[in-house]
Coordinates of C-alpha atoms in Angstrom, one line a residue:
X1 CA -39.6 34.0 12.1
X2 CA -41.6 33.7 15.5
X3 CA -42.6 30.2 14.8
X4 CA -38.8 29.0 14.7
X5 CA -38.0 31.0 17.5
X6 CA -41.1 29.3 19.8
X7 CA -40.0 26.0 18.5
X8 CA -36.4 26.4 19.5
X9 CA -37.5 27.7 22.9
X10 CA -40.0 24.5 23.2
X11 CA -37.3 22.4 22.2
X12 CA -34.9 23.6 24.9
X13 CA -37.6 23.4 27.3
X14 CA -38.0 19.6 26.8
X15 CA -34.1 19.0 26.7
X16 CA -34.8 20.7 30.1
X17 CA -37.4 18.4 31.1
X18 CA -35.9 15.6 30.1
X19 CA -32.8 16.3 31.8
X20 CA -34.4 16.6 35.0
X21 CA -36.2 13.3 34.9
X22 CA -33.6 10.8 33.9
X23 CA -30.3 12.7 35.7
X24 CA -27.3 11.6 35.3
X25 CA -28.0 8.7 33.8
X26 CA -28.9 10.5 30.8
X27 CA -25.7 12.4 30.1
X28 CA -23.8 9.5 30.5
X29 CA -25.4 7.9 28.1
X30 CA -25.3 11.3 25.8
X31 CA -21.1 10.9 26.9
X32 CA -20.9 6.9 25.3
X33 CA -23.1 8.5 21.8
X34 CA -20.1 11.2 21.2
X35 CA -17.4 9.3 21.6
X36 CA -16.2 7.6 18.5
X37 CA -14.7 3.9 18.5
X38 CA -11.2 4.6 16.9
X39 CA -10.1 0.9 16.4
X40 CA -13.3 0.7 14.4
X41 CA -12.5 3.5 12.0
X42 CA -13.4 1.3 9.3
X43 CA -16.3 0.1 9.8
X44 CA -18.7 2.6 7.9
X45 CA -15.9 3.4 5.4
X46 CA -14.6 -0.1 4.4
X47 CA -10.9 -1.8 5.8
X48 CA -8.5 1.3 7.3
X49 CA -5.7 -0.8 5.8
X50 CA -5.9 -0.9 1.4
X51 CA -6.7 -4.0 0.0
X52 CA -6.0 -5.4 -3.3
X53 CA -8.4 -7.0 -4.5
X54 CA -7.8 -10.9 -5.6
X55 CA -9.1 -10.4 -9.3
X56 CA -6.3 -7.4 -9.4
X57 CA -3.9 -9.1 -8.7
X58 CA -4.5 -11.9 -10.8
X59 CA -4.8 -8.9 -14.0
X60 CA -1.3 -7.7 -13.0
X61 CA 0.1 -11.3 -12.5
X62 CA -1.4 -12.2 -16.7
X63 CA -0.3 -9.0 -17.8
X64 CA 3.3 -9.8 -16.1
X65 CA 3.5 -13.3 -17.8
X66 CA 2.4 -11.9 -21.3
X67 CA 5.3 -9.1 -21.3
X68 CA 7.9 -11.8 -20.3
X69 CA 6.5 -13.9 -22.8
X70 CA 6.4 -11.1 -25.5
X71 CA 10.1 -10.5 -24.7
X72 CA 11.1 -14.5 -25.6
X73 CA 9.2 -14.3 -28.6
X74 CA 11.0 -11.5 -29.7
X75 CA 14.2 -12.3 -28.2
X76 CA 14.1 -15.5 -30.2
X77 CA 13.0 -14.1 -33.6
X78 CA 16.1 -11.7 -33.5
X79 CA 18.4 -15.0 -32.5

C-alpha cells in the first residue's frame, strides 16, 4: 500500500513541476485536449446521420419487384 501511495505523491509532484515550467501555456493546451469537437461526433463512431447502405436498398427494391410480380402471377391464374 505505501508503494502506491509514494507513486501518487511522485506523480503529483511532477504535475507540479511541470506546471511551473511551461505556465500557462500548458493549461491551455490541457483546455483544447478536453474539449470535444461536437460537429465531429462521428468521426470515431461512424456518420451521426443513418445510412442505408446501397446493397440494402437494392435487397428491398428485388424483394419489392418479386412480391408485385408474385401478385400478377397469381392475379392472372385466378382470371
Amino acid at each position: 500500500m505505501e508503494y502506491v501511495e509514494l507513486r501518487e505523491r511522485i506523480k503529483e509532484q511532477i504535475r507540479k513541476k511541470t506546471q511551473k515550467e511551461h505556465g500557462s501555456a500548458h493549461s491551455k493546451s490541457q483546455e483544447k485536449k478536453k474539449k470535444l469537437p461536437s460537429d465531429n461526433y462521428g468521426s470515431f463512431f461512424g456518420p451521426s446521420q443513418p445510412v442505408i447502405a446501397q446493397r440494402v436498398i437494392q435487397e428491398s427494391k428485388s424483394l419489392l419487384e418479386n412480391q408485385h410480380l408474385a401478385l400478377r402471377v397469381s392475379n392472372s391464374q385466378h382470371a
